[in-house]
XYZ file of N, CA, C and O in Angstrom:
724
model
N -0.807 -61.401 4.750
C -0.456 -60.119 3.260
C 1.310 -60.944 3.793
O 1.785 -60.742 4.554
N 1.345 -60.129 2.289
C 2.774 -61.084 2.354
C 4.045 -60.027 2.483
O 3.651 -58.911 2.443
N 4.925 -60.457 2.934
C 5.849 -59.668 3.056
C 6.508 -58.520 1.956
O 6.564 -57.165 2.027
N 6.507 -58.642 0.630
C 6.280 -58.047 -0.155
C 5.551 -57.266 -0.139
O 5.734 -56.213 -0.400
N 4.440 -57.410 -0.056
C 2.916 -56.651 -0.093
C 3.602 -55.638 1.189
O 3.238 -54.035 0.466
N 3.652 -55.976 2.240
C 3.863 -55.230 3.241
C 5.077 -53.757 3.147
O 4.591 -53.043 3.097
N 5.732 -54.536 2.588
C 7.056 -53.490 1.953
C 7.073 -52.054 1.110
O 7.181 -51.619 0.927
N 5.826 -53.335 -0.084
C 5.440 -51.652 -1.161
C 4.766 -50.899 -0.355
O 4.486 -49.517 -0.889
N 3.730 -51.127 0.423
C 3.038 -50.390 1.169
C 3.671 -49.122 1.903
O 3.623 -48.094 2.242
N 4.815 -49.940 2.659
C 5.339 -48.491 3.641
C 6.788 -47.831 2.365
O 7.014 -47.034 2.885
N 6.580 -48.377 1.757
C 7.344 -47.607 0.344
C 6.400 -46.274 -0.512
O 6.632 -44.980 -0.115
N 5.026 -46.608 -0.054
C 4.071 -46.410 -0.672
C 3.391 -44.864 0.269
O 2.682 -43.813 0.263
N 4.188 -44.895 1.513
C 3.374 -44.310 3.040
C 4.358 -42.503 2.916
O 3.275 -41.867 2.847
N 5.628 -42.690 2.167
C 6.289 -41.541 2.576
C 5.322 -40.416 1.221
O 5.406 -39.585 1.686
N 5.103 -41.031 -0.071
C 4.323 -40.630 -0.880
C 3.108 -40.236 -0.069
O 2.414 -38.753 -1.115
N 2.256 -40.905 0.273
C 0.896 -40.079 0.707
C 1.353 -39.520 1.633
O 0.266 -38.260 1.781
N 1.939 -39.214 2.430
C 2.110 -38.237 3.556
C 2.001 -36.993 2.706
O 1.441 -36.356 3.258
N 3.084 -37.029 1.857
C 3.254 -35.492 1.160
C 2.323 -35.500 0.329
O 1.809 -34.259 0.606
N 1.663 -36.041 -0.273
C 0.092 -35.726 -0.954
C -0.559 -35.274 -0.063
O -0.893 -33.725 0.070
N -1.033 -35.354 1.127
C -1.710 -35.540 1.987
C -1.770 -33.375 3.093
O -1.966 -33.001 2.689
N -0.725 -33.680 3.091
C 0.946 -32.377 3.494
C 0.461 -31.423 2.943
O 0.307 -30.226 2.256
N 0.986 -31.488 1.446
C 1.092 -30.885 -0.061
C -0.659 -29.825 -0.084
O -0.933 -28.770 -0.303
N -1.517 -31.171 -0.514
C -3.343 -30.579 -0.537
C -3.150 -29.537 0.612
O -3.881 -28.326 0.823
N -3.112 -29.733 2.227
C -3.032 -28.837 3.448
C -2.899 -27.660 2.901
O -3.517 -27.127 3.193
N -1.715 -27.284 2.132
C -1.139 -26.685 2.775
C -1.240 -25.841 1.232
O -1.264 -24.116 1.413
N -1.909 -26.442 0.382
C -1.954 -25.905 -1.002
C -3.458 -24.881 -0.566
O -3.491 -23.950 -1.168
N -4.386 -26.132 -0.068
C -5.562 -25.237 0.559
C -5.285 -24.327 1.409
O -5.612 -23.059 1.474
N -4.314 -23.991 2.667
C -3.842 -22.973 3.111
C -3.370 -21.493 2.262
O -4.137 -20.278 2.571
N -3.094 -21.574 0.788
C -2.431 -20.533 0.318
C -3.547 -19.552 -0.154
O -3.345 -18.756 -0.791
N -4.867 -20.482 -0.498
C -6.288 -20.064 -0.818
C -6.569 -18.923 -0.005
O -7.943 -18.466 -0.454
N -6.345 -19.155 1.533
C -6.818 -18.271 1.990
C -5.727 -16.426 2.447
O -5.493 -16.591 2.146
N -7.028 -15.852 2.230
C -6.637 -14.183 2.319
C -6.419 -14.602 4.142
O -6.661 -14.275 4.843
N -4.551 -14.181 4.158
C -4.203 -14.076 5.203
C -4.630 -12.520 6.021
O -4.063 -12.958 7.384
N -4.951 -11.895 5.484
C -5.879 -10.152 5.824
C -6.771 -10.862 6.810
O -7.087 -9.561 7.087
N -7.451 -11.738 6.077
C -8.910 -12.184 6.490
C -8.769 -12.957 8.064
O -9.396 -13.864 8.467
N -8.980 -11.877 9.171
C -8.670 -12.819 10.364
C -10.029 -12.745 11.152
O -10.569 -11.573 10.933
N -11.006 -13.641 11.699
C -12.046 -13.977 12.246
C -11.869 -12.789 13.513
O -10.837 -12.760 14.230
N -13.242 -12.545 13.604
C -13.181 -11.717 14.756
C -14.230 -12.270 15.695
O -15.925 -12.150 15.123
N -14.109 -12.390 16.462
C -15.781 -12.783 17.488
C -16.235 -11.534 17.834
O -17.235 -12.173 18.578
N -15.697 -10.679 18.105
C -16.698 -9.281 18.508
C -17.393 -8.658 17.274
O -18.365 -7.310 17.359
N -17.418 -9.097 15.748
C -18.140 -8.571 15.451
C -19.585 -8.710 15.562
O -20.506 -9.085 16.247
N -20.177 -7.311 15.234
C -21.490 -7.158 15.878
C -22.095 -7.329 17.447
O -23.697 -7.645 17.697
N -20.902 -7.592 17.753
C -20.841 -7.188 19.517
C -20.453 -5.862 20.366
O -19.708 -5.719 19.578
N -20.928 -5.345 21.496
C -20.087 -4.788 22.074
C -18.784 -4.409 22.506
O -18.411 -5.543 22.722
N -18.025 -3.246 21.795
C -16.805 -3.444 22.459
C -16.461 -3.556 23.872
O -17.324 -3.502 24.337
N -15.088 -4.467 23.918
C -14.849 -5.017 25.267
C -15.076 -3.727 26.288
O -14.632 -2.592 26.228
N -15.713 -4.224 27.550
C -15.102 -3.008 28.752
C -13.835 -2.986 29.144
O -13.160 -3.600 28.909
N -13.461 -1.373 29.092
C -11.978 -0.611 29.617
C -12.231 0.055 29.975
O -12.768 0.848 30.212
N -11.231 0.330 30.863
C -11.557 1.820 31.116
C -9.336 2.184 31.571
O -8.769 1.651 32.091
N -8.964 2.213 30.352
C -7.463 2.732 29.999
C -7.081 4.903 30.559
O -7.810 5.424 30.214
N -6.218 4.815 30.677
C -5.549 5.931 31.750
C -4.889 7.183 29.866
O -4.978 6.066 29.151
N -4.613 8.327 30.434
C -4.319 8.938 29.049
C -2.667 8.212 29.154
O -2.172 7.844 29.756
N -1.860 8.856 27.825
C -0.353 8.752 28.109
C 0.209 9.196 28.863
O 1.573 9.184 29.353
N -0.349 10.797 29.410
C 0.080 11.195 30.951
C -0.763 11.605 31.729
O -1.818 11.368 31.896
N 0.018 11.940 32.765
C -0.670 11.880 34.381
C -2.153 13.606 33.779
O -1.122 14.344 33.487
N -2.752 13.394 34.021
C -3.811 14.593 33.858
C -4.478 14.164 32.366
O -5.357 15.227 32.414
N -3.640 13.361 31.595
C -4.854 13.671 30.531
C -6.097 13.176 29.966
O -5.948 11.629 31.034
N -6.491 12.996 29.468
C -8.009 11.987 29.169
C -7.265 10.864 28.586
O -6.693 10.754 27.672
N -8.002 9.757 29.583
C -7.794 8.409 28.724
C -9.389 8.179 27.156
O -9.445 9.000 26.829
N -9.074 6.198 27.858
C -10.137 5.916 26.576
C -10.768 5.102 27.505
O -10.201 4.450 28.284
N -12.387 5.000 27.124
C -12.996 3.675 27.530
C -14.441 3.668 26.818
O -14.658 3.873 26.438
N -14.881 2.181 27.108
C -15.670 1.878 26.663
C -16.577 2.629 27.024
O -17.532 3.108 25.169
N -17.145 3.407 27.533
C -18.075 4.608 27.311
C -17.738 5.341 26.375
O -18.871 6.437 25.786
N -16.528 6.111 26.111
C -16.177 7.261 24.615
C -16.538 6.263 23.174
O -16.653 7.399 22.166
N -16.987 5.147 23.539
C -17.437 4.461 21.987
C -19.015 4.512 21.737
O -19.365 3.667 20.586
N -19.813 5.153 22.103
C -21.657 5.431 21.585
C -21.692 6.549 21.306
O -21.047 7.283 21.403
N -22.805 6.891 20.551
C -22.892 8.475 20.317
C -23.232 8.330 18.796
O -23.402 9.050 18.135
N -22.007 7.667 17.979
C -21.652 7.607 16.914
C -20.485 7.210 16.740
O -20.415 6.512 16.968
N -20.818 6.811 14.225
C -19.653 5.734 14.651
C -18.155 6.991 14.719
O -18.399 7.670 14.216
N -17.760 5.746 14.821
C -15.793 6.363 14.976
C -15.084 5.173 14.913
O -15.706 3.300 14.425
N -13.657 4.977 14.696
C -12.859 4.672 14.569
C -12.237 4.047 15.960
O -11.564 4.856 16.514
N -11.538 2.504 16.048
C -10.454 2.721 17.549
C -9.753 1.861 16.159
O -9.168 1.221 15.878
N -8.559 3.215 16.800
C -7.217 2.466 16.038
C -6.011 1.601 17.411
O -6.027 2.605 18.082
N -5.713 0.567 17.036
C -4.573 -0.181 17.936
C -2.978 0.509 16.659
O -2.649 -0.259 15.951
N -2.412 1.151 17.664
C -0.917 0.871 17.265
C -0.051 1.805 18.523
O -0.253 1.442 19.681
N 1.535 1.930 17.937
C 2.651 1.718 19.195
C 3.307 2.728 17.813
O 3.720 2.768 17.062
N 4.427 3.215 18.539
C 5.159 4.256 17.886
C 6.686 2.842 17.640
O 7.415 3.713 16.756
N 6.722 2.018 17.959
C 7.533 1.255 17.710
C 7.457 0.620 16.520
O 7.989 -0.425 15.620
N 6.012 0.336 16.090
C 5.352 0.000 14.916
C 5.595 1.118 13.209
O 5.187 1.711 13.165
N 6.251 0.319 12.347
C 6.830 0.510 11.194
C 5.127 0.448 10.225
O 5.171 2.180 9.739
N 4.441 0.195 10.107
C 2.834 -0.357 9.241
C 2.562 1.297 10.093
O 1.625 1.446 9.117
N 2.695 1.317 11.620
C 1.882 2.049 12.158
C 1.728 3.366 11.154
O 1.550 4.684 10.718
N 3.362 3.590 11.033
C 3.766 5.098 9.999
C 3.174 5.520 8.797
O 2.914 5.902 8.442
N 3.093 3.685 7.830
C 2.825 3.890 6.318
C 1.761 4.285 6.801
O 1.110 4.510 5.931
N 0.373 3.995 7.430
C -0.921 3.952 7.534
C -1.867 5.380 8.220
O -2.433 5.680 7.930
N -0.381 6.450 9.480
C -0.394 7.488 9.774
C -1.483 8.460 8.522
O -1.942 9.053 9.470
N -0.718 8.317 7.512
C -1.111 9.192 6.889
C -3.016 9.714 6.308
O -3.510 10.492 6.194
N -2.956 8.505 6.575
C -4.297 8.104 5.792
C -5.422 8.672 6.936
O -6.808 8.786 6.850
N -4.954 7.923 8.287
C -5.565 8.469 9.566
C -6.186 10.052 9.615
O -6.514 10.390 10.243
N -4.898 10.512 9.337
C -4.713 11.956 9.088
C -5.782 12.587 8.186
O -6.514 13.550 8.968
N -5.398 12.097 7.117
C -6.543 12.224 6.482
C -7.960 12.393 6.641
O -9.143 12.493 6.392
N -8.446 11.172 7.545
C -9.671 10.234 7.652
C -10.277 11.724 8.822
O -11.264 11.847 8.992
N -8.981 11.917 9.621
C -10.005 12.669 10.569
C -9.335 14.159 10.279
O -10.927 14.315 10.074
N -9.110 14.817 9.783
C -8.917 15.906 8.749
C -10.273 16.334 7.635
O -10.870 17.101 7.105
N -10.021 15.728 6.713
C -10.472 15.661 5.794
C -12.528 15.230 5.611
O -13.195 16.081 5.082
N -12.389 13.533 5.765
C -13.317 13.039 6.221
C -14.295 13.231 7.447
O -15.567 13.083 8.052
N -13.758 14.235 8.544
C -14.140 13.856 10.012
C -14.847 13.073 10.714
O -15.654 13.207 11.118
N -13.663 12.125 10.496
C -14.134 10.590 11.292
C -13.406 11.232 12.531
O -12.459 11.379 12.605
N -14.389 10.267 13.645
C -13.887 10.356 15.050
C -13.276 9.501 15.316
O -13.212 8.255 14.628
N -11.763 9.275 15.729
C -10.657 7.965 15.394
C -10.558 8.563 17.344
O -9.808 9.572 17.465
N -10.441 7.406 17.992
C -9.733 6.944 18.913
C -8.207 6.218 18.326
O -8.465 5.286 18.158
N -7.846 6.234 19.632
C -6.810 5.049 19.516
C -6.788 4.227 21.080
O -6.518 4.705 22.514
N -5.651 3.282 20.502
C -5.069 2.312 21.882
C -3.921 2.352 21.472
O -3.231 1.366 20.887
N -2.882 2.481 22.646
C -1.604 3.069 22.570
C -0.697 1.461 23.112
O -0.815 1.153 24.097
N -0.520 0.556 22.168
C -0.338 -0.609 22.339
C 1.126 -0.889 22.996
O 2.085 -0.607 22.424
N 1.522 -0.959 24.528
C 2.628 -1.636 25.313
C 3.373 -0.886 24.253
O 5.238 -0.856 23.859
N 3.390 0.490 24.864
C 4.396 1.459 24.271
C 5.319 2.856 25.360
O 4.198 2.576 26.383
N 5.879 3.088 25.328
C 6.242 4.314 26.289
C 5.564 5.749 26.177
O 5.877 6.054 24.656
N 5.058 6.000 27.024
C 4.188 7.287 26.886
C 5.231 8.389 26.105
O 4.571 9.226 25.130
N 6.150 8.775 25.980
C 7.149 9.478 25.388
C 7.474 9.313 24.499
O 7.117 10.284 23.334
N 8.069 8.211 24.017
C 7.872 7.493 22.551
C 6.877 7.878 21.902
O 6.618 8.184 20.623
N 5.018 7.303 22.501
C 4.002 7.688 22.006
C 3.919 9.388 21.264
O 3.144 9.915 20.042
N 4.183 9.936 22.521
C 4.288 11.515 21.866
C 5.047 11.941 21.095
O 4.610 12.695 20.403
N 6.581 11.605 21.074
C 7.235 12.264 20.150
C 6.667 11.476 18.755
O 6.512 12.026 17.507
N 6.224 10.356 18.727
C 5.780 9.690 17.853
C 4.837 11.198 16.748
O 4.457 11.614 15.880
N 3.495 11.241 17.744
C 2.263 12.008 17.335
C 2.500 13.537 17.169
O 2.436 14.212 16.266
N 3.859 14.226 17.941
C 4.337 15.208 17.247
C 4.818 15.412 16.124
O 4.656 16.506 15.802
N 5.697 14.344 15.778
C 6.397 13.873 14.594
C 5.073 13.597 13.300
O 5.268 14.509 11.989
N 4.595 12.818 13.055
C 3.169 12.455 12.672
C 2.084 13.293 12.773
O 0.939 13.210 11.464
N 1.722 14.058 13.291
C 0.282 14.882 13.592
C -0.109 13.641 14.239
O -0.048 12.858 14.788
N -1.495 14.149 15.431
C -2.003 13.583 15.965
C -3.476 13.591 15.180
O -4.519 14.607 15.528
N -4.079 12.571 14.483
C -5.529 12.401 14.242
C -6.897 11.793 15.316
O -7.617 11.646 14.861
N -6.031 11.182 16.731
C -6.883 10.620 16.880
C -7.682 12.123 18.691
O -7.045 13.069 19.123
N -8.615 11.631 18.787
C -9.869 12.799 19.455
C -9.723 12.295 20.763
O -9.396 12.674 22.203
N -9.017 10.956 20.935
C -8.613 10.200 22.814
C -7.443 9.376 22.748
O -8.265 8.979 21.671
N -6.871 9.194 23.025
C -5.541 8.130 23.342
C -5.756 7.223 24.502
O -5.758 7.947 25.984
N -5.900 6.001 25.042
C -5.601 5.323 25.849
C -4.073 4.465 25.654
O -3.667 3.565 25.000
N -3.621 4.503 26.955
C -2.172 3.996 27.055
C -2.825 2.654 27.872
O -2.975 2.143 28.754
N -2.428 1.387 26.871
C -2.558 -0.202 26.891
C -0.974 -0.826 27.425
O -0.559 -0.995 26.341
N -0.524 -0.139 28.704
C 0.234 -0.387 28.326
C 1.185 -1.711 29.146
O 2.282 -2.442 28.139
N -0.062 -2.728 29.707
C 0.435 -4.105 29.946
C -0.764 -5.333 28.301
O 0.255 -6.623 28.124
N -1.333 -4.221 27.376
C -1.898 -4.725 26.377
C -3.052 -5.727 26.666
O -3.663 -6.574 25.461
N -3.491 -5.515 28.069
C -4.559 -6.749 28.632
C -6.152 -6.013 27.813
O -6.938 -7.022 26.845
N -6.025 -5.286 27.451
C -6.951 -4.367 26.168
C -7.386 -4.554 24.826
O -7.865 -4.998 24.468
N -6.226 -4.657 24.541
C -5.532 -5.070 23.224
C -5.947 -6.526 22.633
O -6.718 -7.069 22.047
N -5.616 -7.282 23.932
C -6.118 -8.887 23.810
C -7.312 -8.598 23.567
O -8.332 -9.797 23.488
N -8.277 -8.119 24.605
C -9.960 -8.384 24.964
C -10.382 -7.949 23.453
O -11.327 -8.261 23.428
N -10.026 -7.141 22.918
C -10.503 -6.954 21.253
C -9.872 -7.314 20.707
O -10.400 -7.589 19.288
N -8.958 -8.779 21.245
C -8.672 -9.860 19.918
C -7.749 -9.128 19.002
O -7.387 -10.076 18.143
N -6.627 -8.622 19.713
C -5.373 -7.946 18.473
C -4.581 -8.656 18.502
O -4.228 -9.114 19.708
N -4.458 -9.415 16.680
C -2.871 -9.900 16.788
C -2.023 -8.778 16.530
O -0.767 -9.759 16.852
N -1.962 -7.858 16.025
C -0.600 -6.955 15.958
C -0.799 -6.029 15.991
O -2.098 -5.627 15.341
N 0.004 -4.705 16.035
C -0.444 -3.365 15.653
C 0.043 -3.464 14.102
O 0.902 -4.148 13.752
N -0.803 -2.530 13.297
C -1.632 -2.054 13.792
C -3.550 -2.671 13.411
O -2.699 -3.524 12.620
N -3.927 -1.943 14.496
C -5.435 -2.426 14.034
C -6.592 -1.635 14.059
O -6.315 -1.038 15.136
N -7.676 -1.934 13.105
C -7.982 -0.831 13.016
C -10.087 -1.390 13.036
O -10.050 -1.767 12.396
N -10.551 -0.660 13.632
C -11.648 -1.578 14.352
C -13.103 -0.165 13.873
O -12.844 1.035 14.570
N -14.367 -0.415 13.133
C -15.120 0.270 13.565
C -16.068 0.124 14.048
O -16.606 -1.165 14.683
N -16.697 1.215 15.004
C -17.704 1.139 16.011
C -19.208 1.949 16.113
O -19.085 3.072 15.048
N -20.019 0.573 15.499
C -21.370 1.837 15.758
C -21.458 2.544 16.917
O -21.117 3.114 17.679
N -22.664 3.305 16.475
C -23.553 4.639 17.419
C -23.833 3.764 19.131
O -23.815 4.163 19.740
N -23.773 2.185 19.112
C -24.312 1.608 20.005
C -23.403 1.263 20.436
O -23.339 0.511 22.104
N -21.973 1.593 19.883
C -21.084 0.785 20.551
C -20.287 -0.411 20.754
O -19.306 -1.143 20.712
N -21.184 -0.992 19.453
C -20.401 -2.462 18.661
C -19.437 -2.509 18.077
O -19.294 -1.584 16.801
N -18.718 -3.420 17.792
C -17.981 -3.660 16.846
C -18.529 -3.845 15.556
O -18.797 -5.492 15.028
N -17.928 -3.449 13.970
C -18.689 -4.160 13.202
C -18.354 -4.102 12.079
O -18.322 -4.749 11.107
N -16.861 -3.586 12.337
C -15.918 -4.511 11.157
C -14.300 -4.099 11.802
O -14.057 -3.497 13.031
N -13.476 -5.133 11.846
C -12.509 -5.042 12.376
C -11.244 -5.085 10.981
O -11.599 -6.108 10.219
N -10.256 -4.466 10.410
C -9.329 -4.421 9.892
C -7.922 -4.571 9.803
O -7.676 -4.215 11.169
N -7.247 -5.498 10.014
C -6.243 -5.919 10.941
C -4.604 -5.789 9.475
O -4.539 -5.636 8.516
N -3.967 -5.323 9.965
C -2.890 -4.248 9.455
C -2.861 -2.850 9.205
O -3.805 -2.229 9.342
N -1.839 -2.416 8.477
C -1.958 -0.672 8.211
C -2.808 -0.454 7.135
O -3.442 -1.519 6.446
N -3.610 0.571 7.436
C -4.803 0.581 6.106
C -4.017 1.188 4.700
O -3.371 2.332 4.924
N -4.578 0.907 4.229
C -4.332 1.135 2.345
C -5.613 2.604 2.288
O -6.628 2.086 2.571
N -5.341 3.273 0.876
C -6.057 3.881 0.198
C -7.986 3.000 0.476
O -8.835 3.713 0.039
N -7.095 2.086 -0.591
C -7.930 1.414 -0.969
C -8.750 0.675 0.150
O -10.639 0.892 -0.518
N -8.733 0.306 1.332
C -9.061 0.034 2.860
C -9.895 0.777 2.730
O -11.165 0.764 3.775
N -9.775 2.461 3.071
C -10.001 3.451 3.298
C -11.614 4.015 2.417
O -12.586 3.661 3.005
N -10.915 4.354 1.122
C -11.792 4.383 0.078
C -13.389 3.146 -0.482
O -14.429 3.882 -0.196
N -12.605 2.097 -0.077
C -14.125 0.787 -0.493
C -14.324 0.029 0.114
O -15.732 -0.035 0.124
N -13.418 0.624 1.478
C -14.676 -0.155 2.812
C -14.950 0.529 4.023
O -16.118 0.613 4.396
N -14.221 1.263 4.336
C -14.620 1.960 5.878
C -14.817 3.116 5.726
O -16.006 3.470 6.372
N -15.057 4.176 4.727
C -15.541 4.842 4.645
C -17.675 4.573 4.238
O -18.101 5.393 4.424
N -17.408 3.634 3.442
C -18.800 3.441 2.626
C -19.222 3.144 4.073
O -20.676 3.324 4.193
N -19.159 1.826 4.704
C -19.387 1.080 6.285
C -19.594 2.556 7.097
O -20.210 2.737 7.458
N -18.782 3.691 7.082
C -18.799 4.763 7.822
C -20.286 5.286 7.872
O -21.183 5.780 8.638
N -20.340 5.955 6.258
C -21.433 6.276 5.751
C -22.609 5.578 5.961
O -23.656 6.009 6.646
N -23.001 4.306 5.578
C -23.963 3.849 5.783
C -24.414 3.209 7.395
O -25.862 3.591 7.227
N -23.355 2.853 8.225
C -24.135 2.796 9.476
C -24.267 4.333 10.384
O -24.889 4.820 11.290
N -23.536 5.755 9.760
C -24.106 6.613 10.001
C -25.272 7.486 9.471
O -26.175 8.401 10.458
N -26.411 6.465 8.565
C -27.690 7.169 8.055
C -28.695 6.674 9.616
O -28.722 6.161 10.340
C-alpha cells in the first residue's frame, strides 16, 4: 500500500467514525425513553418490610401486596413530578376504589407527612424507605414510579415517571380490571 493510499484512508477515518456514531445515536432516538425494562415483570415483588413514616404507624411489607390487585407508588415530597401525578392517585383511590400503597423514597418523615397533609393521602399503607434499598430491589430509576401488583403479589406492570390521565385510563385501569376478574 502506497503512502498516498494510506493518507487517503486516514482522511476517510473521521467520516467513517462520524457515520457509525450518527447511526448509533439515530437508532437511540427511535426508542421510547419511558419504556424501561423491568426484570420483575411477572415475578413476585421483592421481599421487604418497611416501617411507617412515624413511630407506631403501620408500615408496608411484601405481605401486604397479596389478595387483591393493587398499586405500589414510589414517591417523595421533594419530587416535583410526584406533585403532578398526585391528583390522579387521589382519583384512583377515591373514585375508582383502587388500593394504592406507597414507598416513600429517601425522604424526611416530616416532609412526607406535610406533603400528604397538603395534597391528600390516597395511600392505604406507606413504608418509609429511608436508605432507598427497597426501591433498588424494585429496580426504581427515580421517582415517581408506579407498579401494578396482582393478587398473588407479582409485579405485572411498571410505569416510570408521573402518571398522566392517558396512562391511567388506557393502561392502568384496564389492567386492574383484567387482573381482577
